[in-house]
Structures are given as structure tokens and as C-alpha cells.
PDB file of C-alpha atoms in Angstrom:
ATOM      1  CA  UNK A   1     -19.283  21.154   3.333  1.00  0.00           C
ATOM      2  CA  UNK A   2     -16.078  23.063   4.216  1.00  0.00           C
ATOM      3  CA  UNK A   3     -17.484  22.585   8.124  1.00  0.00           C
ATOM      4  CA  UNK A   4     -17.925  19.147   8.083  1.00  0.00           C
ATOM      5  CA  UNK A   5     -14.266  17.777   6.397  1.00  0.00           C
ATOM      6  CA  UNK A   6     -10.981  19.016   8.231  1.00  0.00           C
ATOM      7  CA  UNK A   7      -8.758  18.909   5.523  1.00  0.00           C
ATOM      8  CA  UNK A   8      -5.584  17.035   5.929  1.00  0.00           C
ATOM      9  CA  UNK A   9      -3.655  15.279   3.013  1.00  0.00           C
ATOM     10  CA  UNK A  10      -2.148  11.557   3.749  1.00  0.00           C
ATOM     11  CA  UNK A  11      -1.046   9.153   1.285  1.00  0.00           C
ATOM     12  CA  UNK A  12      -2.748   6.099   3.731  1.00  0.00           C
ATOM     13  CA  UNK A  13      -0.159   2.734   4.142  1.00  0.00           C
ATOM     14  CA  UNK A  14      -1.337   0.706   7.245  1.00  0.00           C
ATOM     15  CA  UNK A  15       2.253  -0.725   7.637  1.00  0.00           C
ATOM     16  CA  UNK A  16       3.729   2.293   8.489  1.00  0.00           C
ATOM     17  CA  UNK A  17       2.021   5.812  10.113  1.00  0.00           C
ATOM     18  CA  UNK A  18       3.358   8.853  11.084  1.00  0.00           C
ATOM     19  CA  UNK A  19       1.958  12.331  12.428  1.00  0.00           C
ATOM     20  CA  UNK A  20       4.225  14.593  11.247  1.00  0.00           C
ATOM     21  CA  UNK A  21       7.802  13.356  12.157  1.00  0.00           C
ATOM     22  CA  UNK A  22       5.836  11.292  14.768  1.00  0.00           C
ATOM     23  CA  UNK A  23       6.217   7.429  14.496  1.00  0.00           C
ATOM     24  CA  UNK A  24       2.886   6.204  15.258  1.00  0.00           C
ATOM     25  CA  UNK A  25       2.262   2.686  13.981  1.00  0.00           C
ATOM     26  CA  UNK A  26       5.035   0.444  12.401  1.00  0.00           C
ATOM     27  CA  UNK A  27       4.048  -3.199  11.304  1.00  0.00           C
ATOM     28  CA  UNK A  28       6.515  -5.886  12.377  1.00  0.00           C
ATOM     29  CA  UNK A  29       6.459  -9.144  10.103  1.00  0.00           C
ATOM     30  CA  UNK A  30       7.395 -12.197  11.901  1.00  0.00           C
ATOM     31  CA  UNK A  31      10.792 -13.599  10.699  1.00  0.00           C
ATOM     32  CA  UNK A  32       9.125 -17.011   9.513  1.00  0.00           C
ATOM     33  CA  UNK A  33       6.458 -15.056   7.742  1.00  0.00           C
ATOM     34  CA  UNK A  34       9.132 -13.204   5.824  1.00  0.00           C
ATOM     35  CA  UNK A  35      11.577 -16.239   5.576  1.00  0.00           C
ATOM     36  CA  UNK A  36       8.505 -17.823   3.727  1.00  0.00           C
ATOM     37  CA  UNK A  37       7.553 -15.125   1.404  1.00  0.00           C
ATOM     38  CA  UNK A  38      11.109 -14.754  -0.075  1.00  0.00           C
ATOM     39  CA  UNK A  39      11.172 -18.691  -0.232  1.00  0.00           C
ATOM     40  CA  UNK A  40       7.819 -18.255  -2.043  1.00  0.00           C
ATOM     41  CA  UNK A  41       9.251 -15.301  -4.556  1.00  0.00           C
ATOM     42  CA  UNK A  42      12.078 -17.248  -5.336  1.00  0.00           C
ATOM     43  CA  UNK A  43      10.056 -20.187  -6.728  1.00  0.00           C
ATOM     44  CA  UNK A  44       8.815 -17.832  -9.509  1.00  0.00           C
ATOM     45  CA  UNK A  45      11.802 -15.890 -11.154  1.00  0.00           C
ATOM     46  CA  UNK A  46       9.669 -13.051 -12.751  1.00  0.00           C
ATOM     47  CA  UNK A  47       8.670 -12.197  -9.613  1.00  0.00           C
ATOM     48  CA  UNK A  48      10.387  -8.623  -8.885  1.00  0.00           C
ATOM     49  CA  UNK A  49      10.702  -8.380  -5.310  1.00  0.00           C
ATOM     50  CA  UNK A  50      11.131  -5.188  -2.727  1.00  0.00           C
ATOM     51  CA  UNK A  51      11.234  -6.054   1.039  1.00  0.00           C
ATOM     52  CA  UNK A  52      10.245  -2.931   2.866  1.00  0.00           C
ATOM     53  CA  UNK A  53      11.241  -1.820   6.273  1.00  0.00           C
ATOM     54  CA  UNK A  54      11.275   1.261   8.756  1.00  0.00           C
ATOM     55  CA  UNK A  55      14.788   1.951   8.089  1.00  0.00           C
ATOM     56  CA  UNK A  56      15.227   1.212   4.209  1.00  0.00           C
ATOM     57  CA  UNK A  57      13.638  -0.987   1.603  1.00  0.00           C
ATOM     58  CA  UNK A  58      15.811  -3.558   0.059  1.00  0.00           C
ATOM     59  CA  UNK A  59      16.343  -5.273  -3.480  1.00  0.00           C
ATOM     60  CA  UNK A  60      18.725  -8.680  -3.775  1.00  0.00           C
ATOM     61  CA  UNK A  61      21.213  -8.456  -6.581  1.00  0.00           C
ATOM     62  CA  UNK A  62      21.178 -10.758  -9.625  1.00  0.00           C
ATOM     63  CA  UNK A  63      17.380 -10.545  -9.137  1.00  0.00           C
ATOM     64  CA  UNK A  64      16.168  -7.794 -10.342  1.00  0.00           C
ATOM     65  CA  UNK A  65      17.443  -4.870 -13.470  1.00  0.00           C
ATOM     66  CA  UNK A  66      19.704  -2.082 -12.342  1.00  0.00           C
ATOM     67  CA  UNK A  67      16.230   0.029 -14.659  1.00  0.00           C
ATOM     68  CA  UNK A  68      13.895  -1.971 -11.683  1.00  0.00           C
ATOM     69  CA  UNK A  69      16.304  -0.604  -8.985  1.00  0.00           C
ATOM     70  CA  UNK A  70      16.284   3.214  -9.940  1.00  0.00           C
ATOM     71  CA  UNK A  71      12.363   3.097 -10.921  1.00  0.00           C
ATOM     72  CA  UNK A  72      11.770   2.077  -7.689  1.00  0.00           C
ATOM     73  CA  UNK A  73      13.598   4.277  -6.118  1.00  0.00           C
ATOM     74  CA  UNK A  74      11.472   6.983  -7.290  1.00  0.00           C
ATOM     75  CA  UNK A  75       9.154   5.446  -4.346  1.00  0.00           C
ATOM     76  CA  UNK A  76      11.454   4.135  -1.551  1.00  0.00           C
ATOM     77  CA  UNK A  77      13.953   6.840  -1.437  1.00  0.00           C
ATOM     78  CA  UNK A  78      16.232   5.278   0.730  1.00  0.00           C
ATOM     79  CA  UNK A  79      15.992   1.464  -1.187  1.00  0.00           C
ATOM     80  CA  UNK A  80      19.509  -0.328  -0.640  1.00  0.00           C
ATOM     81  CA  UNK A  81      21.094  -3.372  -2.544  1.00  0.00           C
ATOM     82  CA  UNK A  82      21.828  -6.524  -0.780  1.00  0.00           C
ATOM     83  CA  UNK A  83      23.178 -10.052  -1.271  1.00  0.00           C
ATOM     84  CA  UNK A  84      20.514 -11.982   0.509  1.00  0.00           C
ATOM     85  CA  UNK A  85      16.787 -10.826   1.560  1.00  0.00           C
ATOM     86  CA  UNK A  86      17.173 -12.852   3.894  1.00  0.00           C
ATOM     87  CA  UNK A  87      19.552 -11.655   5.891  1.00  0.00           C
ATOM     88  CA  UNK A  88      18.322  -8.180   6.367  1.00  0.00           C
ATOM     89  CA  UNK A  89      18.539  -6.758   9.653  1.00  0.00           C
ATOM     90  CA  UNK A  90      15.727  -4.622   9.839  1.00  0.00           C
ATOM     91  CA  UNK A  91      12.089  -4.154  11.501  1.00  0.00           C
ATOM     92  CA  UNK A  92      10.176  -5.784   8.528  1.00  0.00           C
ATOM     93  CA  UNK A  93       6.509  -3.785   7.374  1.00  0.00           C
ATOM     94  CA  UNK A  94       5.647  -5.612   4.143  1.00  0.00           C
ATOM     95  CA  UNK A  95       7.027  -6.807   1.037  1.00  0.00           C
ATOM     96  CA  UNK A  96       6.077  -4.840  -2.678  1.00  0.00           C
ATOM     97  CA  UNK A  97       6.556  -7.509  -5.673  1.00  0.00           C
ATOM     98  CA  UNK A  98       6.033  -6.373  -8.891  1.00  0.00           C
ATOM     99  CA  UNK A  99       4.757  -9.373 -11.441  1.00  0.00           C
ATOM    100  CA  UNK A 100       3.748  -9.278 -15.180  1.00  0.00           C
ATOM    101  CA  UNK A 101       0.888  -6.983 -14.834  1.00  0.00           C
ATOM    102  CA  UNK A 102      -1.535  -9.593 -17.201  1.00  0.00           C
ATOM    103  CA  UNK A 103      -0.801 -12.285 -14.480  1.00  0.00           C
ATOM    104  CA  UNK A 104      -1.353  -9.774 -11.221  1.00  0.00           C
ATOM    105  CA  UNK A 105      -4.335 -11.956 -10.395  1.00  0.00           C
ATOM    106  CA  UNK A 106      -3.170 -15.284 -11.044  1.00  0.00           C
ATOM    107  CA  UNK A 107      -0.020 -14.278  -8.406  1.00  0.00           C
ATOM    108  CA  UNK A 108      -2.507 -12.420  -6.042  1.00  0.00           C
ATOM    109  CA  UNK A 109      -4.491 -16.140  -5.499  1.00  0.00           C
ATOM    110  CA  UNK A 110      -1.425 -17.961  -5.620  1.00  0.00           C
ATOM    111  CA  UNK A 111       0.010 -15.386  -2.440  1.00  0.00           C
ATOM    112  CA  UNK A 112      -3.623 -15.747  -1.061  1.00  0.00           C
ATOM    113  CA  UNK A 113      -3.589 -19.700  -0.970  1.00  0.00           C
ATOM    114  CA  UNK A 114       0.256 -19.427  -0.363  1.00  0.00           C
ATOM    115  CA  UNK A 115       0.292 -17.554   3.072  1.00  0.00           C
ATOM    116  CA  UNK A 116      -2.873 -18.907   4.228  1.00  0.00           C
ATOM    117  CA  UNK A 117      -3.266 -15.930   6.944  1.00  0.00           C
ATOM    118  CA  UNK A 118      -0.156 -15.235   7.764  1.00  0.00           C
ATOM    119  CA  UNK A 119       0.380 -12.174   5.158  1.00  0.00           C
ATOM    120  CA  UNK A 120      -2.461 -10.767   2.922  1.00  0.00           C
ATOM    121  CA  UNK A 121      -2.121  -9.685  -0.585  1.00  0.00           C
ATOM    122  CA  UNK A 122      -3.453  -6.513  -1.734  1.00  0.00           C
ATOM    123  CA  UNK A 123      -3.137  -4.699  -5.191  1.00  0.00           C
ATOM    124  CA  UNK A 124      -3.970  -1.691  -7.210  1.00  0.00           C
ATOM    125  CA  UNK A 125      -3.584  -4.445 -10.728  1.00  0.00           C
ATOM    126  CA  UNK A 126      -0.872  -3.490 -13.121  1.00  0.00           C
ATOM    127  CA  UNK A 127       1.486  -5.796 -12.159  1.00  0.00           C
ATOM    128  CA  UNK A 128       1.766  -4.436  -8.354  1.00  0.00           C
ATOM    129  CA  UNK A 129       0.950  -6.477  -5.305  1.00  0.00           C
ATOM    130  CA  UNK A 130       1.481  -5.571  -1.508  1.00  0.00           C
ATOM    131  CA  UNK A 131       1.957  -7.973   1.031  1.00  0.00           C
ATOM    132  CA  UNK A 132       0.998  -6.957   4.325  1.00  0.00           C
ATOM    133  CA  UNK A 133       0.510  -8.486   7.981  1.00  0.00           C
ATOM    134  CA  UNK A 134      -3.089  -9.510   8.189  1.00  0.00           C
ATOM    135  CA  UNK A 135      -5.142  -6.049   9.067  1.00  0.00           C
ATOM    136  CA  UNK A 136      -2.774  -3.676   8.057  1.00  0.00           C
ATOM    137  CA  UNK A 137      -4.349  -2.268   5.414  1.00  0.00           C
ATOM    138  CA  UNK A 138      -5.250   1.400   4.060  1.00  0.00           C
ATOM    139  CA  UNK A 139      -7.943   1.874   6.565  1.00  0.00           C
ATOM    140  CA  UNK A 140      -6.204   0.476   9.346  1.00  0.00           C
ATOM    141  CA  UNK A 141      -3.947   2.942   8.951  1.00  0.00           C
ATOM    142  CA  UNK A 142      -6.256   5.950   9.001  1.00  0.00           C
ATOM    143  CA  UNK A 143      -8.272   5.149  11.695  1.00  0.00           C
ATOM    144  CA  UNK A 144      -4.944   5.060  14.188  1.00  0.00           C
ATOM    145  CA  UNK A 145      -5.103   8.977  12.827  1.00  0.00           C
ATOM    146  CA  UNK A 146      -8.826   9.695  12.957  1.00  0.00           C
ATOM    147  CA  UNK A 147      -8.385   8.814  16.815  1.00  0.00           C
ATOM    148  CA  UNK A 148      -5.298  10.178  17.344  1.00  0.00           C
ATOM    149  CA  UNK A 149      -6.836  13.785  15.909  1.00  0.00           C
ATOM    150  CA  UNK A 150     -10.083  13.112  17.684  1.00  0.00           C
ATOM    151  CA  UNK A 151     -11.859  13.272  14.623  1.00  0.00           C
ATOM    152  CA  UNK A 152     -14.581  11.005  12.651  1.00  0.00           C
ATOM    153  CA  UNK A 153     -15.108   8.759  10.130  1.00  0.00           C
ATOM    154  CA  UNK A 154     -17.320  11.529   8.808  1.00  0.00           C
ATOM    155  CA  UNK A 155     -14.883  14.031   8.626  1.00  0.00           C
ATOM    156  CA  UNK A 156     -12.603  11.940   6.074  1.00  0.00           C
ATOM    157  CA  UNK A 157     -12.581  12.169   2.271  1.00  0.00           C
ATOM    158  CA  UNK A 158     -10.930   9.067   0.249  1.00  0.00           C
ATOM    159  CA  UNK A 159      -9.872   8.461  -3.385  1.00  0.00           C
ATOM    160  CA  UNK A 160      -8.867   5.107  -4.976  1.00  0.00           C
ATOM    161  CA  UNK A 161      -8.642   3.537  -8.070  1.00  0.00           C
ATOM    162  CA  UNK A 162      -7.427   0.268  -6.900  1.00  0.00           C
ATOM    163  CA  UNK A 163      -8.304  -2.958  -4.614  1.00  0.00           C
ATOM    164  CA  UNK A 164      -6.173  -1.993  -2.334  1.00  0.00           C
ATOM    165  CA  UNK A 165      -8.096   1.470  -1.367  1.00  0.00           C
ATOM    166  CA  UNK A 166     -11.719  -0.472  -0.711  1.00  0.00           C
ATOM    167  CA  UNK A 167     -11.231  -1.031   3.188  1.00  0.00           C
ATOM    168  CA  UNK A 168     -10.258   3.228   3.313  1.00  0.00           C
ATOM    169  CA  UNK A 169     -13.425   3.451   1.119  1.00  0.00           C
ATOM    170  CA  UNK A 170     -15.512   1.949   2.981  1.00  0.00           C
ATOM    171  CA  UNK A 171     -14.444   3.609   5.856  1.00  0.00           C
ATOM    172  CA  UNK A 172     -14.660   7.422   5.397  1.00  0.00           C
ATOM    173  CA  UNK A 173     -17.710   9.248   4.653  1.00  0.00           C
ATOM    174  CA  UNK A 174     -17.083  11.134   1.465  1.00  0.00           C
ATOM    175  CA  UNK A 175     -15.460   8.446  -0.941  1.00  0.00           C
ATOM    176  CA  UNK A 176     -14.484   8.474  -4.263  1.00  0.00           C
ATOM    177  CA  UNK A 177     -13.792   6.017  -6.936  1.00  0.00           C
ATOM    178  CA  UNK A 178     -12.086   7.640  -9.968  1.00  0.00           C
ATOM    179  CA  UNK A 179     -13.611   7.301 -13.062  1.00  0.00           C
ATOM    180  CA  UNK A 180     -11.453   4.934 -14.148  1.00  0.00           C
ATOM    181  CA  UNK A 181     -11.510   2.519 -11.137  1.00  0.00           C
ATOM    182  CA  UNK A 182     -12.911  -0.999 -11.413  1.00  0.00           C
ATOM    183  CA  UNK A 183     -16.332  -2.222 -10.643  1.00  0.00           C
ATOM    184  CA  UNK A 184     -15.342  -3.478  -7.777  1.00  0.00           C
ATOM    185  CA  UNK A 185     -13.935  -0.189  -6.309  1.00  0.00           C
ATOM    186  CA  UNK A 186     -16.709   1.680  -7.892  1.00  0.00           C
ATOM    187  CA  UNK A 187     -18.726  -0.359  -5.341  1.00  0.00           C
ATOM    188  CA  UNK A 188     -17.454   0.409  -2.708  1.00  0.00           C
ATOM    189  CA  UNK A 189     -17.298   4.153  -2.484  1.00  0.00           C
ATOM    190  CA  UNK A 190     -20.405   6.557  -2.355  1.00  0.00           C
ATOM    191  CA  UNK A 191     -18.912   8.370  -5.370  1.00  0.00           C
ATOM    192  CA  UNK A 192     -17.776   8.273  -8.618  1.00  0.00           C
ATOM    193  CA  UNK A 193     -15.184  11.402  -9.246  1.00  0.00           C
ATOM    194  CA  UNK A 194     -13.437  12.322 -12.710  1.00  0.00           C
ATOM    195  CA  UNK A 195      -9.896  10.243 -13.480  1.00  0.00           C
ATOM    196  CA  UNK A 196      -6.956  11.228 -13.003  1.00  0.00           C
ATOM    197  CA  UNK A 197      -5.966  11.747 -16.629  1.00  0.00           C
ATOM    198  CA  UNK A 198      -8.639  14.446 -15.910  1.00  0.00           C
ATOM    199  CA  UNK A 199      -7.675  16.146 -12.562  1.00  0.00           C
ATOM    200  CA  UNK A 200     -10.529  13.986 -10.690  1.00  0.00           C
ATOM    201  CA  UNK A 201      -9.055  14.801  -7.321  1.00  0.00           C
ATOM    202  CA  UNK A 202      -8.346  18.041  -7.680  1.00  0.00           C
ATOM    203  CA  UNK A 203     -11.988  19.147  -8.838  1.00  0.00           C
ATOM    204  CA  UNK A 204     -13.807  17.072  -6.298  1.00  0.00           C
ATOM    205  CA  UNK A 205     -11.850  18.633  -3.543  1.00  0.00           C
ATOM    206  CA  UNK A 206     -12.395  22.286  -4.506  1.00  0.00           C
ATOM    207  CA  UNK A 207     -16.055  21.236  -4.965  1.00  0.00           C
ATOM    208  CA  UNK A 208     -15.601  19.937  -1.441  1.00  0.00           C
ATOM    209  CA  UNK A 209     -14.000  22.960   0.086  1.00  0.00           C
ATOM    210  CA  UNK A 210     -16.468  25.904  -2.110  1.00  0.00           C
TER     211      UNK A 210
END
């Protein structure tokens, strides 16, 4: 097995891809399409809402907890307060609301029927949601790297838990659902691996790489 996988660990975001320090992919969300999300955010005041760029991701004050802003921090190292989404001045790759997690799928049809095309929802559940430029997703994002490395499809081992990780799925060779995925996930990959409360990743790759 070790011959036929070239080990090389990405976390996968179609938005943005890098080799290495190597920008080679960066989404770039139309100004009305983001104008219209934040007018669409603001209708529902639960919404939490990040807007996410190549230089910085961005909360507005007075709309989300000073608790929100350091959480997410933990993720978007660089995440900045401003007055106004709005007027950010910055290359735009996607925005990451967070809703209350037992209405994730009421807001991801709502977004769906909302954008109509012009941004996609995507989510792992619990209360997270992506929204990305139509074809940006996890996959998309891998591929640029599978041909950039002049590698295959075959070559590629995936793990998700999430809706958001079918398309990568799908798309490499070896994948794996984790235990504790939905049915829906499940489906999509070839295999089922252990879940992460049990080290699922870990195991399948040294079984991978005997």
C-alpha cells in the first residue's frame, strides 16, 4: 500500500490553496454576492457571522460576543474587528456563519434558496455553515494539487465526518468516513474508519503505510 499513496498531509479548503508558502488558488467573491450575503445575515440576528479573506478574516462589532471573537480565533489566526462587513477592503474567499446548531439545516436551505447560485452552502452540522463561490469546494481544492504534484486521484487518502468532505470523498481513492459520520457521508466514501474519539485517523493511516 505504502507504494501506491504518497503521503502528504493537507487540511483541503477550495477557497484558498497553497503549496508550501506558494499561493496557488484564491477564490474571489463578487462584491454583490458578498453585499447580499451580509444583507441576508443581518435579517436573522442569531446568525454569527465571519467574512473570510486572503489577508484576514473579519467579525462586525455589536454582532457577535467578545467569547465568539477569541473562539474563533483559535481558527483564523489573524481575524480582525470591524465596524461594517461591508466595507472591508479585502480579496473576499467565503463567508463562515455559525447558527444554532439544531437549526443548521433549516439555515443551510434558507442560504440554498437565498443565493440561488451565486454562493453555495456547505456544512459539517453543529451549527457551522460555509459559504463558498459555486465549485469551490474540498475537492476542488485538491485536485489544483493532485495536478500540480503530477499525481492521481489514486494516490489520495481522505477523511470526513461532515457534508462538506463528500465531493473530496468521492474524489480520492482510499476514503474514509469516520465512524461517527452521517449516512450520507458514510455513502459516499469506500470506507468506514474508527472516530475520532477513538484515534480513527491515526490507525487507518499506519494501517495504510505498514
Amino acid at each position: 500500500m505504502s507504494d501506491e499513496i504518497r503521503m502528504v498531509a493537507v487540511d483541503i479548503d477550495g477557497t484558498f490553496v497553497k503549496d508550501h508558502k506558494e499561493l496557488i488558488f484564491a477564490a474571489d467573491m463578487p462584491r454583490e454576492t458578498v453585499n447580499l450575503v451580509i444583507d441576508i445575515c443581518r435579517k436573522y440576528p442569531e446568525i454569527r457571522n465571519v467574512l473570510c479573506g486572503v489577508e484576514s478574516a473579519y467579525c462586525q462589532r455589536g454582532t457577535v460576543s467578545q467569547e465568539f471573537f477569541d473562539l474563533t480565533r483559535i481558527y483564523y489566526h489573524r481575524l480582525k474587528w470591524v465596524d461594517d462587513l461591508k466595507e472591508v477592503k479585502d480579496q473576499i474567499l467565503k463567508f463562515a456563519p455559525t447558527v444554532p446548531a439544531e437549526k443548521t439545516y433549516d439555515y443551510y436551505d434558507m442560504f440554498l434558496e437565498e443565493l440561488k447560485g451565486k454562493a453555495e452552502p456547505t456544512t459539517s452540522g453543529h451549527g457551522s455553515i460555509d459559504l463558498i463561490m459555486p465549485g469551490c469546494h474540498k475537492a476542488s481544492g485538491l485536485k489544483r494539487l493532485v495536478q500540480r504534484w503530477r499525481i492521481s486521484p489514486e494516490q489520495c487518502a481522505a477523511f470526513g465526518d461532515g457534508g462538506n468532505d463528500i465531493e473530496m470523498l468521492q474524489y480520492c481513492r482510499h476514503s474514509y468516513a469516520m465512524a461517527n459520520a452521517p449516512r450520507n457521508v458514510k455513502e459516499a466514501s469506500r470506507y468506514v474508519c474508527p472516530s475520532n474519539e477513538e484515534d480513527g485517523v491515526l490507525a487507518t493511516l499506519e494501517q495504510l503505510f505498514l
